Amino acid sequence: MPPTRTATARRTLHTPSQGASTPGRTRLQVRRARLARPTDEDRSSTPRRVSVPRSAAAAHMHDLCALETQRMQAKQEQERSIQEERLQRARTVDEQLMEERRVAKENRPPPSSWHTYQDYEMKLLCAEYEQTVSQLRAELEDRDTELARLRLAADQHHQAESQLTTSVHEWKTRVAQLEEQLHSRDDRTHELRREADEARALVRNLEMRLIDADALRRRLHNQVQELRGNVRVYARIRPSLQDGAVAEWHFPDAAMLATQMEVRVPTESATGTASVKTHAFTFDHVFPPASTQADVFAEVADLLQSVLDGYHTTIFAYGQTGSGKTHTLEGGAGIDWDHQHAGMNDDPNVGLIPRAMHMLWRVAEAQRIHGWSYTFEASMVEVYLDQVSDLLGDEPGKGKGRAHGKDKCEIKHLPTHTHIEHAVVAPMTRPNDVYALLAQAKKRRQVAATLMNERSSRSHSVFALRSRC
């Protein structure tokens, strides 16, 4: 066992001159004895000669015995090789042990340097003491460092406290100033509230005066319109399409009222005497051939103001084929109604209907600041062969209640107004919507060629604009 080996090793170490065998040598002898002594397996595997009577199976048994003998010999050879390998390993181990003993013997200190158990314990205690002292010194250094840090932090806190004290004093002074300003602002607020109340009272008074003034304006405006005539007749002369016209136009008061017009036509009597016959006409206003669409609209713009004042207003254009009715109301033939753009408002050929829509919309927007809000709706029908048809309905088709491919409408006379049933009423969200309505209606109107106009409108169209406040 290990203690016994240790004791033997110590005894051998202290008595190297004795002739007793060493533990390593003893173990080597024991191993050699075990390897030399045959085991029970070896005894059982050793072939024995057994005398058996020869019989019919003797030859077979002889062969089996020979095979068994060969197998046993091979096994013995294998075991001998294993034993030799074990002996070789044992010799190697012994050599290693002998080398280790030699090295240990060479490195063994002299007996004078050996220490007792008490010396060993004293050395351990000294080592523990030195370790404890080192730990305490490290802790002391840490405490000193922490104390220095705390002192520095205390100094910083004292400095911050002094700064805070100064800041608090400044803030108290600032608060006192703000309180003083607040009191002054309160006084100013009371004064402003009083002024605001006075201003609101003044605004209410001005609003009442504005309402009264607006009512007076409406009354005076409509009185002026009545004085000028509830029914006015204007004449617009279309420029001649051919040079060398027979009739001559003269406007005697063109520089003043522009209400008179003379037509001078050369005639010939039955006797062949040539003369010039003059026909004089008087209207509320006469527009010469050089008049523009803007000139015509400026004359009727006052009538449109009455629409927003709640009065019914009608602008009716009549004349022979090719006299320029559609040109005056809707616009010239060169306008592309299908491609709307912002520049259409400045087109000089735009007629009275688009101009009226933009003017009403502009005035309605200006009235919003006075609390007035307007909405506009439009419808457009045509009268053809004593039938009223809607020009803003669905796609044309044939069927009951349809005339010439358009929805048939009926005129209803109510106590307050005249109403056209089954006519589409389109809301106007912006003034440019009127161009789309006119384009849609223009595609569905009845037109035909005449001697005076290649594409003449063969029906009467009615554009109705409703404003609600």
Coordinates of C-alpha atoms in Angstrom, one line a residue:
M1 CA 0.0 0.0 0.0
P2 CA 1.1 3.7 -0.5
P3 CA 1.9 4.3 3.2
T4 CA 4.1 1.2 3.4
R5 CA 5.9 2.3 0.2
T6 CA 6.4 5.7 1.7
A7 CA 7.8 4.2 4.9
T8 CA 10.1 1.9 3.0
A9 CA 11.2 4.7 0.9
R10 CA 12.0 6.8 4.0
R11 CA 13.8 3.9 5.6
T12 CA 15.8 3.3 2.4
L13 CA 16.5 7.0 2.2
H14 CA 17.9 7.1 5.7
T15 CA 19.8 3.8 5.5
P16 CA 21.2 3.6 2.0
S17 CA 24.2 1.4 3.0
Q18 CA 22.0 -1.5 4.1
G19 CA 21.9 -4.6 2.0
A20 CA 18.0 -5.0 2.2
S21 CA 16.1 -4.9 -1.1
T22 CA 14.4 -1.7 -2.1
P23 CA 10.6 -1.5 -2.8
G24 CA 11.2 -1.2 -6.5
R25 CA 13.3 -4.3 -6.5
T26 CA 10.7 -6.2 -4.4
R27 CA 7.9 -5.3 -6.9
L28 CA 10.1 -6.4 -9.8
Q29 CA 10.7 -9.8 -8.1
V30 CA 7.0 -10.2 -7.5
R31 CA 6.1 -9.5 -11.1
R32 CA 8.8 -11.9 -12.3
A33 CA 7.4 -14.6 -10.0
R34 CA 3.9 -14.1 -11.3
L35 CA 5.0 -14.3 -14.9
A36 CA 7.0 -17.4 -14.3
R37 CA 4.2 -19.2 -12.3
P38 CA 1.8 -20.9 -14.6
T39 CA -1.9 -20.0 -14.1
D40 CA -4.9 -22.3 -14.0
E41 CA -5.7 -21.3 -17.6
D42 CA -2.3 -22.4 -18.7
R43 CA -2.7 -25.7 -16.9
S44 CA -6.1 -26.2 -18.5
S45 CA -4.8 -25.3 -21.9
T46 CA -1.8 -27.7 -21.7
P47 CA -2.6 -30.7 -23.9
R48 CA -2.7 -34.1 -22.2
R49 CA -2.4 -37.4 -23.7
V50 CA -5.5 -39.5 -23.1
S51 CA -5.6 -43.1 -24.2
V52 CA -8.9 -43.9 -25.8
P53 CA -9.8 -47.1 -27.6
R54 CA -9.6 -46.9 -31.3
S55 CA -13.0 -47.1 -33.1
A56 CA -14.6 -46.0 -36.3
A57 CA -14.3 -42.3 -35.2
A58 CA -10.7 -42.6 -34.1
A59 CA -9.4 -41.0 -37.3
H60 CA -11.8 -38.1 -36.9
M61 CA -10.8 -37.6 -33.3
H62 CA -7.2 -37.7 -34.2
D63 CA -7.7 -34.8 -36.6
L64 CA -9.6 -32.8 -34.0
C65 CA -6.8 -33.4 -31.5
A66 CA -4.2 -32.2 -34.0
L67 CA -6.2 -29.0 -34.7
E68 CA -6.6 -28.4 -31.1
T69 CA -2.9 -28.9 -30.5
Q70 CA -2.1 -26.4 -33.2
R71 CA -4.5 -23.9 -31.7
M72 CA -3.0 -24.3 -28.2
Q73 CA 0.5 -23.9 -29.5
A74 CA -0.5 -20.7 -31.3
K75 CA -2.1 -19.5 -28.1
Q76 CA 1.0 -20.3 -26.0
E77 CA 3.1 -18.4 -28.5
Q78 CA 0.8 -15.4 -28.2
E79 CA 0.9 -15.6 -24.4
R80 CA 4.7 -15.9 -24.4
S81 CA 5.0 -12.8 -26.6
I82 CA 2.6 -10.9 -24.2
Q83 CA 4.6 -12.0 -21.2
E84 CA 7.8 -10.9 -22.8
E85 CA 6.2 -7.5 -23.6
R86 CA 5.1 -7.3 -20.0
L87 CA 8.6 -8.1 -18.8
Q88 CA 10.0 -5.4 -21.1
R89 CA 7.5 -2.8 -19.8
A90 CA 8.4 -3.8 -16.2
R91 CA 12.1 -3.4 -16.9
T92 CA 11.4 0.0 -18.4
V93 CA 9.4 1.0 -15.3
D94 CA 12.2 -0.2 -13.1
E95 CA 14.7 1.8 -15.0
Q96 CA 12.6 4.9 -14.8
L97 CA 12.2 4.4 -11.0
M98 CA 15.9 3.9 -10.6
E99 CA 16.6 7.1 -12.6
E100 CA 14.0 9.1 -10.5
R101 CA 15.6 7.8 -7.3
R102 CA 19.0 8.8 -8.6
V103 CA 17.9 12.3 -9.5
A104 CA 16.0 12.7 -6.1
K105 CA 19.2 11.5 -4.3
E106 CA 21.3 14.0 -6.2
N107 CA 18.9 16.9 -5.5
R108 CA 18.3 16.0 -1.9
P109 CA 19.4 18.9 0.4
P110 CA 22.0 18.2 3.1
P111 CA 20.7 17.1 6.6
S112 CA 21.8 20.4 8.0
S113 CA 19.2 22.3 6.0
W114 CA 16.3 20.2 7.1
H115 CA 13.6 22.0 9.1
T116 CA 11.4 20.7 11.8
Y117 CA 7.6 20.8 11.9
Q118 CA 7.6 23.9 14.1
D119 CA 9.8 25.8 11.6
Y120 CA 7.4 24.9 8.9
E121 CA 4.4 26.1 10.9
M122 CA 6.3 29.3 11.7
K123 CA 7.0 29.9 8.1
L124 CA 3.4 29.4 7.3
L125 CA 2.3 31.9 10.0
C126 CA 4.8 34.4 8.7
A127 CA 3.5 34.1 5.2
E128 CA -0.1 34.5 6.4
Y129 CA 1.0 37.5 8.5
E130 CA 2.7 39.2 5.6
Q131 CA -0.3 38.5 3.4
T132 CA -2.6 40.0 6.0
V133 CA -0.4 43.0 6.4
S134 CA -0.3 43.5 2.6
Q135 CA -4.1 43.3 2.5
L136 CA -4.5 45.8 5.3
R137 CA -2.1 48.2 3.6
A138 CA -4.0 47.9 0.3
E139 CA -7.3 48.5 2.2
L140 CA -5.7 51.5 4.0
E141 CA -4.6 52.9 0.6
D142 CA -8.1 52.4 -0.7
R143 CA -9.5 54.2 2.3
D144 CA -7.1 57.0 1.8
T145 CA -8.1 57.3 -1.8
E146 CA -11.8 57.2 -0.9
L147 CA -11.2 59.8 1.8
A148 CA -9.4 62.1 -0.7
R149 CA -12.3 61.6 -3.2
L150 CA -14.9 62.4 -0.5
R151 CA -13.0 65.5 0.6
L152 CA -12.8 66.6 -3.1
A153 CA -16.6 65.9 -3.5
A154 CA -17.3 67.8 -0.3
D155 CA -15.4 70.8 -1.6
Q156 CA -17.3 70.6 -4.8
H157 CA -20.6 70.4 -2.9
H158 CA -19.6 73.4 -0.8
Q159 CA -18.8 75.3 -4.0
A160 CA -22.0 74.2 -5.6
E161 CA -23.9 75.1 -2.5
S162 CA -22.4 78.6 -2.6
Q163 CA -23.3 78.9 -6.3
L164 CA -26.8 77.7 -5.6
T165 CA -27.2 80.2 -2.8
T166 CA -26.1 83.0 -5.1
S167 CA -28.5 81.6 -7.8
V168 CA -31.4 81.4 -5.4
H169 CA -30.8 85.0 -4.4
E170 CA -30.7 86.1 -8.0
W171 CA -33.9 84.1 -8.8
K172 CA -35.6 85.6 -5.8
T173 CA -34.7 89.0 -7.2
R174 CA -35.9 87.9 -10.6
V175 CA -39.2 86.6 -9.1
A176 CA -39.8 89.9 -7.4
Q177 CA -39.2 91.7 -10.6
L178 CA -41.5 89.4 -12.5
E179 CA -44.2 89.8 -9.8
E180 CA -43.9 93.5 -10.2
Q181 CA -44.2 93.1 -14.0
L182 CA -47.1 90.8 -13.5
H183 CA -49.0 93.4 -11.5
S184 CA -48.3 96.0 -14.2
R185 CA -49.4 93.4 -16.9
D186 CA -52.6 92.8 -14.9
D187 CA -53.3 96.4 -15.0
R188 CA -52.5 96.5 -18.7
T189 CA -54.7 93.4 -19.2
H190 CA -57.7 95.1 -17.5
E191 CA -57.1 98.1 -19.6
L192 CA -56.9 96.0 -22.8
R193 CA -60.0 94.1 -21.8
R194 CA -61.9 97.3 -21.4
E195 CA -60.6 98.5 -24.8
A196 CA -61.5 95.1 -26.3
D197 CA -65.1 95.4 -24.9
E198 CA -65.3 98.9 -26.4
A199 CA -63.9 97.6 -29.7
R200 CA -66.4 94.7 -29.7
A201 CA -69.2 97.2 -29.0
L202 CA -67.8 99.4 -31.8
V203 CA -67.6 96.4 -34.1
R204 CA -71.2 95.4 -33.3
N205 CA -72.3 99.0 -34.0
L206 CA -70.3 99.0 -37.2
E207 CA -71.8 95.7 -38.2
M208 CA -75.3 97.0 -37.6
R209 CA -74.4 100.1 -39.6
L210 CA -72.8 97.9 -42.3
I211 CA -76.0 95.9 -42.5
D212 CA -78.1 99.0 -42.7
A213 CA -75.7 100.5 -45.3
D214 CA -75.7 97.3 -47.3
A215 CA -79.5 97.3 -47.2
L216 CA -79.5 100.9 -48.3
R217 CA -77.0 100.1 -51.0
R218 CA -79.2 97.3 -52.3
R219 CA -82.2 99.6 -52.3
L220 CA -80.4 102.4 -54.0
H221 CA -78.8 100.1 -56.5
N222 CA -82.1 98.6 -57.5
Q223 CA -83.7 102.0 -57.6
V224 CA -81.0 103.1 -60.0
Q225 CA -81.6 100.0 -62.0
E226 CA -85.3 100.7 -62.1
L227 CA -84.7 104.3 -63.1
R228 CA -82.5 103.1 -65.9
G229 CA -85.3 100.7 -66.8
N230 CA -86.3 97.3 -65.7
V231 CA -86.3 96.3 -69.3
R232 CA -83.4 97.6 -71.4
V233 CA -82.7 97.1 -75.0
Y234 CA -79.2 97.1 -76.3
A235 CA -78.1 96.9 -79.9
R236 CA -74.8 95.4 -80.9
I237 CA -73.7 95.8 -84.5
R238 CA -71.7 92.9 -85.9
P239 CA -68.8 93.9 -88.2
S240 CA -69.5 93.5 -91.9
L241 CA -68.2 90.2 -93.4
Q242 CA -67.8 91.7 -96.9
D243 CA -66.2 94.9 -98.2
G244 CA -68.4 97.4 -100.0
A245 CA -71.5 96.9 -97.9
V246 CA -74.6 98.6 -99.2
A247 CA -75.8 100.0 -95.9
E248 CA -73.9 102.5 -93.9
W249 CA -74.0 102.8 -90.1
H250 CA -73.8 106.1 -88.3
F251 CA -73.8 106.8 -84.5
P252 CA -74.7 110.4 -83.9
D253 CA -74.1 110.4 -80.1
A254 CA -71.3 107.9 -79.9
A255 CA -69.2 110.3 -77.9
M256 CA -71.9 110.9 -75.4
L257 CA -74.7 108.5 -74.5
A258 CA -74.3 106.1 -77.4
T259 CA -78.0 105.5 -77.6
Q260 CA -78.8 106.4 -81.3
M261 CA -78.1 104.6 -84.5
E262 CA -78.8 105.5 -88.1
V263 CA -78.8 103.2 -91.1
R264 CA -78.4 104.8 -94.4
V265 CA -79.5 102.6 -97.4
P266 CA -79.2 103.8 -101.0
T267 CA -82.5 103.5 -102.9
E268 CA -83.9 104.1 -106.3
S269 CA -87.3 105.5 -107.2
A270 CA -89.7 104.3 -109.8
T271 CA -88.5 107.0 -112.2
G272 CA -84.9 105.9 -111.7
T273 CA -83.9 108.7 -109.3
A274 CA -81.3 107.5 -106.8
S275 CA -81.6 108.6 -103.2
V276 CA -80.4 107.6 -99.7
K277 CA -83.0 106.6 -97.2
T278 CA -82.0 107.1 -93.5
H279 CA -83.5 104.9 -90.8
A280 CA -83.0 106.2 -87.2
F281 CA -83.2 104.0 -84.1
T282 CA -82.8 104.7 -80.4
F283 CA -81.9 102.1 -77.8
D284 CA -80.7 102.2 -74.2
H285 CA -77.2 101.7 -75.5
V286 CA -75.6 101.0 -78.9
F287 CA -72.4 98.9 -79.3
P288 CA -70.6 99.8 -82.6
P289 CA -68.8 97.1 -84.5
A290 CA -65.5 97.9 -82.8
S291 CA -67.0 97.0 -79.3
T292 CA -65.5 94.1 -77.5
Q293 CA -66.9 91.5 -75.2
A294 CA -65.6 93.4 -72.2
D295 CA -67.4 96.5 -73.3
V296 CA -70.7 94.7 -73.5
F297 CA -70.2 93.0 -70.1
A298 CA -69.3 96.3 -68.4
E299 CA -72.7 97.7 -69.5
V300 CA -74.7 94.7 -68.0
A301 CA -72.5 94.1 -64.9
D302 CA -74.7 96.2 -62.7
L303 CA -77.6 93.9 -63.5
L304 CA -75.6 90.9 -62.1
Q305 CA -75.1 92.6 -58.8
S306 CA -78.9 92.4 -58.4
V307 CA -78.6 88.6 -58.6
L308 CA -76.6 88.6 -55.3
D309 CA -79.1 91.1 -53.8
G310 CA -81.9 88.5 -54.3
Y311 CA -83.5 89.8 -57.5
H312 CA -84.3 87.9 -60.7
T313 CA -82.3 89.1 -63.6
T314 CA -82.5 88.0 -67.3
I315 CA -80.2 88.8 -70.2
F316 CA -81.9 87.8 -73.4
A317 CA -80.2 87.9 -76.8
Y318 CA -82.2 87.8 -80.0
G319 CA -81.6 88.5 -83.7
Q320 CA -81.5 86.9 -87.0
T321 CA -79.3 83.9 -87.9
G322 CA -75.6 84.8 -87.8
S323 CA -76.0 88.1 -85.9
G324 CA -73.7 86.9 -83.1
K325 CA -76.1 85.9 -80.3
T326 CA -74.0 82.8 -79.3
H327 CA -70.8 84.7 -79.7
T328 CA -72.0 87.4 -77.3
L329 CA -73.4 85.1 -74.6
E330 CA -71.0 82.1 -74.7
G331 CA -67.9 83.2 -76.6
G332 CA -66.2 83.1 -80.0
A333 CA -65.9 80.1 -82.2
G334 CA -62.1 79.9 -81.6
I335 CA -62.4 78.9 -77.9
D336 CA -61.5 75.3 -77.2
W337 CA -64.0 74.4 -74.5
D338 CA -62.7 70.9 -74.0
H339 CA -59.2 72.1 -72.9
Q340 CA -59.7 74.4 -69.9
H341 CA -56.8 76.4 -68.6
A342 CA -56.2 79.4 -66.4
G343 CA -55.7 81.7 -69.4
M344 CA -59.3 81.3 -70.6
N345 CA -60.4 84.0 -68.1
D346 CA -58.3 86.5 -70.0
D347 CA -59.4 85.5 -73.4
P348 CA -61.1 88.5 -75.1
N349 CA -63.5 86.2 -76.9
V350 CA -65.1 84.8 -73.7
G351 CA -68.8 85.7 -73.6
L352 CA -71.2 87.1 -71.0
I353 CA -72.0 83.8 -69.3
P354 CA -68.4 82.9 -68.2
R355 CA -67.7 86.6 -67.3
A356 CA -70.8 86.8 -65.2
M357 CA -69.9 83.6 -63.4
H358 CA -66.4 84.9 -62.5
M359 CA -67.8 88.3 -61.4
L360 CA -70.5 86.7 -59.2
W361 CA -68.0 84.4 -57.7
R362 CA -65.5 87.2 -57.0
V363 CA -68.2 89.4 -55.3
A364 CA -69.4 86.4 -53.3
E365 CA -65.9 85.7 -52.0
A366 CA -65.6 89.4 -51.0
Q367 CA -68.8 89.2 -49.1
R368 CA -67.6 86.3 -46.9
I369 CA -65.8 88.7 -44.5
H370 CA -69.2 90.3 -43.9
G371 CA -70.7 86.9 -42.9
W372 CA -72.4 86.2 -46.3
S373 CA -72.0 82.7 -47.9
Y374 CA -73.3 81.9 -51.4
T375 CA -73.7 78.7 -53.3
F376 CA -74.3 78.5 -57.0
E377 CA -76.1 76.0 -59.2
A378 CA -76.5 75.9 -63.0
S379 CA -78.8 74.3 -65.5
M380 CA -79.0 74.6 -69.3
V381 CA -81.9 73.6 -71.6
E382 CA -82.8 74.2 -75.2
V383 CA -86.2 74.9 -76.9
Y384 CA -86.5 73.2 -80.3
L385 CA -89.8 72.6 -82.1
D386 CA -91.8 73.6 -79.1
Q387 CA -90.0 71.0 -77.0
V388 CA -87.8 71.8 -73.9
S389 CA -84.8 69.4 -73.6
D390 CA -82.0 69.1 -71.0
L391 CA -78.5 69.8 -72.4
L392 CA -76.7 68.5 -69.2
G393 CA -78.4 65.1 -68.8
D394 CA -76.9 61.7 -69.5
E395 CA -75.7 60.5 -72.9
P396 CA -78.3 60.9 -75.6
G397 CA -80.5 58.0 -76.5
K398 CA -84.0 57.0 -77.6
G399 CA -86.9 56.2 -75.3
K400 CA -89.9 57.4 -73.5
G401 CA -89.6 60.9 -72.1
R402 CA -86.8 61.8 -74.5
A403 CA -87.0 64.3 -77.4
H404 CA -84.4 64.3 -80.1
G405 CA -82.1 62.1 -78.0
K406 CA -82.3 64.4 -74.9
D407 CA -84.3 64.3 -71.7
K408 CA -87.6 66.0 -72.2
C409 CA -88.4 68.7 -69.6
E410 CA -91.6 70.4 -68.6
I411 CA -92.2 74.0 -67.5
K412 CA -94.0 74.6 -64.3
H413 CA -95.3 78.0 -63.3
L414 CA -95.3 78.4 -59.5
P415 CA -96.6 81.3 -57.5
T416 CA -93.0 82.5 -56.7
H417 CA -91.1 81.4 -59.8
T418 CA -91.1 79.3 -62.9
H419 CA -89.5 75.9 -62.6
I420 CA -88.3 73.5 -65.3
E421 CA -88.8 69.9 -64.2
H422 CA -86.5 67.0 -65.1
A423 CA -83.6 69.4 -65.8
V424 CA -80.2 68.5 -64.3
V425 CA -79.0 71.1 -61.8
A426 CA -75.2 71.0 -61.5
P427 CA -73.5 72.5 -58.5
M428 CA -70.7 75.0 -59.2
T429 CA -67.7 74.5 -56.9
R430 CA -65.5 77.0 -58.8
P431 CA -66.0 79.5 -61.5
N432 CA -64.2 77.5 -64.2
D433 CA -66.9 74.8 -63.9
V434 CA -69.0 76.9 -66.3
Y435 CA -66.6 76.1 -69.2
A436 CA -67.3 72.3 -68.7
L437 CA -71.0 72.9 -68.7
L438 CA -70.9 75.0 -71.8
A439 CA -68.7 72.5 -73.6
Q440 CA -71.2 69.7 -72.7
A441 CA -74.2 71.7 -73.8
K442 CA -72.5 72.8 -77.0
K443 CA -72.0 69.2 -78.1
R444 CA -75.8 68.4 -77.7
R445 CA -77.4 71.5 -79.3
Q446 CA -79.3 71.3 -82.5
V447 CA -77.2 72.9 -85.2
A448 CA -77.5 73.1 -89.0
A449 CA -76.0 75.0 -92.0
T450 CA -77.7 78.0 -93.4
L451 CA -77.0 80.5 -96.1
M452 CA -75.5 82.9 -93.5
N453 CA -73.9 80.5 -91.1
E454 CA -72.3 77.2 -91.8
R455 CA -73.0 75.9 -88.2
S456 CA -76.1 77.8 -87.0
S457 CA -77.8 77.0 -83.7
R458 CA -81.3 75.9 -84.7
S459 CA -82.7 76.1 -81.2
H460 CA -83.1 78.5 -78.3
S461 CA -80.8 77.8 -75.3
V462 CA -81.4 78.9 -71.8
F463 CA -78.6 79.0 -69.2
A464 CA -80.0 79.4 -65.7
L465 CA -77.8 80.3 -62.7
R466 CA -79.2 80.0 -59.2
S467 CA -77.5 81.7 -56.2
R468 CA -78.4 80.9 -52.6
C469 CA -77.3 82.8 -49.6

